[in-house]
Coordinates of C-alpha atoms in Angstrom, one line a residue:
M1 CA -13.3 32.8 29.0
L2 CA -10.4 30.6 28.0
N3 CA -12.5 27.5 28.6
W4 CA -15.1 28.6 26.1
Q5 CA -12.6 29.6 23.4
I6 CA -10.8 26.2 23.2
T7 CA -14.0 24.3 22.4
S8 CA -13.7 24.9 18.6
S9 CA -10.2 23.5 18.5
W10 CA -11.3 20.4 20.3
T11 CA -14.0 19.6 17.9
I12 CA -11.5 19.7 15.0
K13 CA -9.6 16.8 16.7
T14 CA -12.6 14.5 17.2
R15 CA -12.5 12.8 13.8
N16 CA -10.9 9.6 15.2
L17 CA -13.4 9.1 18.0
S18 CA -16.0 6.3 17.8
R19 CA -19.7 7.1 17.4
R20 CA -20.4 6.3 21.0
S21 CA -17.6 8.6 22.1
L22 CA -18.9 11.4 19.9
V23 CA -22.4 11.1 21.5
L24 CA -20.9 11.3 25.0
L25 CA -18.7 14.2 23.9
S26 CA -21.8 16.1 22.6
F27 CA -23.6 15.4 25.9
L28 CA -20.7 16.7 27.9
L29 CA -20.3 19.9 25.9
S30 CA -24.1 20.5 26.2
L31 CA -23.9 19.9 30.0
R32 CA -20.9 22.2 30.2
S33 CA -22.8 25.0 28.4
V34 CA -25.8 24.7 30.8
A35 CA -23.5 24.6 33.8
G36 CA -21.7 27.7 32.7
F37 CA -25.0 29.5 32.0
L38 CA -26.3 28.6 35.5
G39 CA -23.1 29.5 37.2
F40 CA -22.1 26.0 38.3
F41 CA -18.5 26.6 37.4
G42 CA -17.3 23.6 39.4
L43 CA -19.4 21.3 37.2
D44 CA -18.2 23.3 34.2
S45 CA -14.6 22.5 35.1
I46 CA -15.3 18.8 35.6
C47 CA -16.9 18.7 32.1
I48 CA -13.8 20.4 30.7
V49 CA -11.5 17.7 32.2
F50 CA -13.6 14.9 30.7
V51 CA -13.8 16.5 27.3
A52 CA -10.0 17.1 27.3
K53 CA -9.3 13.5 28.1
M54 CA -11.6 12.3 25.3
V55 CA -10.1 14.5 22.7
A56 CA -6.6 13.5 23.7
Q57 CA -7.4 9.9 23.2
K58 CA -6.4 8.6 19.7
F59 CA -7.6 5.4 18.1
T60 CA -5.0 2.6 18.5
V61 CA -4.8 -0.5 16.4
D62 CA -5.0 -3.8 18.2
L63 CA -2.5 -6.0 16.4
N64 CA -4.0 -9.1 18.0
K65 CA -7.3 -8.6 16.1
P66 CA -8.0 -8.5 12.3
L67 CA -6.6 -5.3 11.0
V68 CA -8.3 -4.4 7.8
F69 CA -11.5 -2.8 9.3
Q70 CA -9.5 -1.2 12.1
V71 CA -7.0 0.9 10.2
G72 CA -9.7 3.2 8.7
H73 CA -10.4 4.6 12.1
L74 CA -6.9 6.1 12.3
G75 CA -7.9 9.0 10.1
E76 CA -5.1 11.4 9.5
S77 CA -2.8 9.4 11.8
Y78 CA -2.9 6.5 9.3
Q79 CA 0.0 7.7 7.2
E80 CA 2.3 8.0 10.2
W81 CA 1.2 4.6 11.6
V82 CA 1.5 2.7 8.3
H83 CA 5.1 3.9 7.7
Q84 CA 6.4 2.7 11.0
P85 CA 7.3 -0.9 10.0
I86 CA 7.1 -4.0 12.2
V87 CA 9.9 -6.3 11.1
S88 CA 8.5 -9.8 11.7
K89 CA 8.1 -12.7 9.3
E90 CA 4.7 -13.5 10.9
G91 CA 2.1 -11.3 9.3
P92 CA -1.1 -10.0 11.0
R93 CA -4.6 -11.4 10.4
F94 CA -6.6 -9.3 8.0
F95 CA -10.2 -10.7 8.3
E96 CA -12.4 -12.6 10.7
S97 CA -13.6 -14.7 7.8
D98 CA -11.3 -17.6 6.9
F99 CA -12.3 -17.5 3.3
W100 CA -11.4 -13.8 2.8
E101 CA -8.2 -14.3 4.8
F102 CA -7.2 -17.2 2.6
L103 CA -7.5 -15.0 -0.5
T104 CA -4.9 -12.5 0.9
L105 CA -2.3 -15.2 1.4
T106 CA -0.1 -16.2 -1.6
V107 CA 3.2 -18.2 -1.7
W108 CA 5.7 -16.6 -4.1
W109 CA 6.1 -19.7 -6.3
A110 CA 2.4 -19.5 -7.2
I111 CA 3.1 -16.5 -9.4
P112 CA 5.4 -18.2 -12.0
T113 CA 3.4 -21.5 -11.7
I114 CA 0.2 -19.8 -12.6
W115 CA 1.3 -17.0 -15.0
L116 CA 4.2 -18.4 -17.0
P117 CA 2.0 -20.9 -18.9
V118 CA -0.3 -18.0 -19.7
V119 CA 2.8 -16.1 -21.0
C120 CA 3.8 -19.0 -23.3
W121 CA 0.2 -19.4 -24.6
C122 CA -0.1 -15.7 -25.5
I123 CA 3.3 -15.7 -27.3
S124 CA 2.4 -18.9 -29.2
M125 CA -0.8 -17.1 -30.4
S126 CA 1.3 -14.5 -32.2
V127 CA 3.6 -17.1 -33.5
R128 CA 0.6 -19.0 -35.0
M129 CA -0.6 -15.8 -36.6
G130 CA 2.6 -15.6 -38.7
H131 CA 5.1 -13.5 -36.8
T132 CA 8.8 -14.4 -37.0
F133 CA 10.9 -15.1 -33.9
P134 CA 12.8 -11.9 -34.1
Q135 CA 9.5 -10.0 -34.3
I136 CA 8.2 -12.0 -31.3
A137 CA 11.4 -11.2 -29.3
L138 CA 11.1 -7.5 -30.0
M139 CA 7.4 -7.5 -29.0
V140 CA 8.1 -9.4 -25.8
A141 CA 11.0 -7.1 -24.9
F142 CA 8.8 -4.1 -25.5
G143 CA 6.1 -5.6 -23.3
I144 CA 8.6 -6.1 -20.5
F145 CA 9.9 -2.6 -20.8
A146 CA 6.4 -1.2 -20.8
W147 CA 5.7 -3.1 -17.6
T148 CA 8.6 -1.5 -15.8
L149 CA 6.9 1.9 -16.4
V150 CA 3.6 0.6 -15.3
E151 CA 5.3 -0.8 -12.2
Y152 CA 6.8 2.6 -11.4
I153 CA 3.5 4.5 -12.0
L154 CA 1.4 2.2 -9.9
H155 CA 3.9 2.2 -7.0
R156 CA 4.4 5.9 -7.0
F157 CA 0.9 7.3 -7.7
L158 CA -1.5 4.6 -6.5
F159 CA 0.3 2.6 -3.9
H160 CA 1.7 5.7 -2.2
I161 CA -1.4 7.9 -2.4
E162 CA -2.1 9.7 0.8
T163 CA -5.4 8.9 2.4
K164 CA -7.2 9.9 5.6
S165 CA -10.8 8.8 5.2
Y166 CA -12.0 5.5 6.6
W167 CA -12.5 3.7 3.3
G168 CA -9.4 5.5 1.8
N169 CA -7.2 4.1 4.6
T170 CA -8.8 0.7 4.4
I171 CA -8.3 0.3 0.6
H172 CA -4.8 1.7 0.8
Y173 CA -3.9 -0.8 3.5
L174 CA -5.1 -3.7 1.4
L175 CA -3.3 -2.4 -1.7
H176 CA 0.1 -1.5 -0.3
G177 CA -0.1 -0.2 3.3
C178 CA 0.1 -3.7 4.7
H179 CA 3.4 -4.3 2.9
H180 CA 5.0 -1.2 4.4
K181 CA 3.6 -2.0 7.9
H182 CA 4.8 -5.6 7.8
P183 CA 7.5 -5.6 5.0
M184 CA 8.7 -9.1 5.9
D185 CA 5.4 -10.9 5.7
G186 CA 6.3 -13.6 3.2
L187 CA 2.7 -14.5 2.3
R188 CA 1.7 -11.0 1.3
L189 CA 4.7 -10.0 -0.8
V190 CA 3.3 -11.0 -4.1
F191 CA 0.0 -10.0 -5.7
P192 CA -2.9 -12.5 -5.1
P193 CA -3.8 -14.3 -8.4
A194 CA -7.5 -13.6 -8.1
A195 CA -6.9 -9.8 -8.1
A196 CA -4.2 -10.1 -10.8
A197 CA -6.6 -11.9 -13.1
I198 CA -9.0 -9.0 -13.0
L199 CA -6.1 -6.6 -13.8
C200 CA -5.0 -8.9 -16.7
I201 CA -8.4 -8.5 -18.3
L202 CA -8.2 -4.8 -18.1
F203 CA -4.7 -4.6 -19.5
W204 CA -5.5 -7.1 -22.3
H205 CA -8.3 -4.8 -23.5
L206 CA -6.2 -1.7 -23.1
I207 CA -3.4 -3.2 -25.3
K208 CA -6.1 -4.2 -27.9
L209 CA -6.9 -0.5 -28.4
F210 CA -3.3 0.3 -29.6
A211 CA -2.1 -3.0 -31.1
T212 CA -3.2 -5.2 -34.0
P213 CA -5.0 -8.6 -33.3
S214 CA -1.8 -10.5 -34.1
T215 CA 0.6 -8.4 -32.0
T216 CA -1.7 -8.0 -28.9
P217 CA -1.0 -11.5 -27.5
A218 CA 2.8 -11.2 -27.7
L219 CA 2.8 -7.7 -26.3
F220 CA 0.5 -8.8 -23.5
G221 CA 2.6 -11.9 -22.9
G222 CA 5.7 -9.7 -22.6
G223 CA 4.0 -7.4 -20.1
L224 CA 2.8 -10.4 -18.1
L225 CA 6.3 -11.8 -18.1
G226 CA 7.6 -8.5 -16.8
Y227 CA 5.0 -8.7 -14.0
V228 CA 6.2 -12.2 -13.1
M229 CA 9.8 -11.0 -13.0
Y230 CA 8.7 -8.1 -10.8
D231 CA 6.9 -10.1 -8.2
C232 CA 9.6 -12.8 -8.0
T233 CA 12.3 -10.1 -7.7
H234 CA 10.3 -8.3 -5.1
Y235 CA 10.1 -11.4 -2.9
Y236 CA 13.8 -12.1 -3.4
L237 CA 14.8 -8.6 -2.4
H238 CA 13.0 -9.1 1.0
H239 CA 13.9 -12.7 1.7
G240 CA 16.9 -13.6 -0.5
Q241 CA 20.6 -13.2 0.5
P242 CA 22.3 -12.1 -2.7
T243 CA 26.0 -12.6 -3.1
N244 CA 26.6 -10.7 -6.4
Q245 CA 27.0 -7.0 -6.4
V246 CA 24.0 -6.2 -8.8
P247 CA 21.3 -7.9 -6.7
K248 CA 23.0 -6.7 -3.5
N249 CA 22.7 -3.1 -4.7
L250 CA 19.1 -3.7 -5.8
K251 CA 18.2 -5.1 -2.4
K252 CA 19.8 -2.1 -0.6
Y253 CA 18.0 0.3 -2.9
H254 CA 14.6 -1.3 -2.2
L255 CA 15.0 -1.7 1.6
N256 CA 16.1 1.9 1.6
H257 CA 12.6 2.7 0.3
H258 CA 11.1 0.8 3.2
F259 CA 13.2 1.9 6.1
R260 CA 14.7 5.2 5.3
I261 CA 13.2 7.3 2.4
Q262 CA 9.7 6.0 1.7
N263 CA 8.8 8.8 -0.7
K264 CA 11.5 7.9 -3.2
G265 CA 12.9 4.8 -4.9
Y266 CA 9.7 3.5 -6.4
G267 CA 11.3 1.0 -8.8
I268 CA 11.5 -2.7 -7.9
T269 CA 13.2 -4.5 -10.8
S270 CA 15.4 -1.5 -11.6
S271 CA 16.0 2.1 -10.7
F272 CA 15.8 3.3 -14.3
W273 CA 12.5 5.2 -14.0
D274 CA 13.5 6.8 -10.7
R275 CA 16.5 8.2 -12.5
V276 CA 14.3 9.5 -15.4
F277 CA 11.7 11.1 -13.1
G278 CA 14.1 12.4 -10.4
T279 CA 12.9 10.2 -7.5
L280 CA 16.2 8.3 -7.0
P281 CA 17.1 8.6 -3.3
Q282 CA 20.4 10.1 -2.4
T283 CA 23.1 8.1 -0.7
K284 CA 24.0 8.9 2.9
A285 CA 27.4 10.1 1.8
V286 CA 25.9 12.8 -0.4
E287 CA 23.5 13.9 2.3
A288 CA 26.3 14.0 4.8
T289 CA 28.3 16.2 2.5
R290 CA 25.4 18.7 2.0

């Protein structure tokens, strides 16, 4: 009777099996039912052994093959897998296609090279519309400050969303999971310009809803400048060797997020919003005391 009762628990664990494995599993379970009905208990036991082995097998990612369309098969195991970092400066291949692979690779200096001219052009638009330099400075500063909040919200609620479906895992891996799995991959530390351009259009129109035509460019320019500072800082925290105390502490704070407490410490350029929203990770000394 025990053999018959454990079938339901097995079927719950078959989500990570391939389609071919599921067909074979269905056949074995059917054969097992017929064997038990006819009294061929020896064959029944053999089927149980095969089924148990199949259910015990979990999907494993082949790091020597393109990863993007593999990780979705991990199912509920994806979150555990993606938060076990591989510390290597050589990143994995994402796609078979050289074109799509190229779009995922970005050198850090491309960010200021591409976006700083756009920042200057946006700010100059507000200047030409009659705003004084103190007003411009205030709007740019507000844009940078607003970006730090956007940075925190995106990192906490989008980049660290928990997924388990095939496409959920795949999209999450492209957005942020790849960075946690390979945190030292220097060509995937900054946001690809093609994807950033799409987001810029969305943010431009969002700012237009709340700002006047003459203040929108400077506010957007300030936010874009905040993004450039964020991406360059992020790269430096992973690959730079700071000597001053402030960047040293920021580097320690961010690497703590990667290698110790991954559900806290969502800020990159500062820990301000972590302090505001209570997601600042505790130090080891405080934890040891408790």
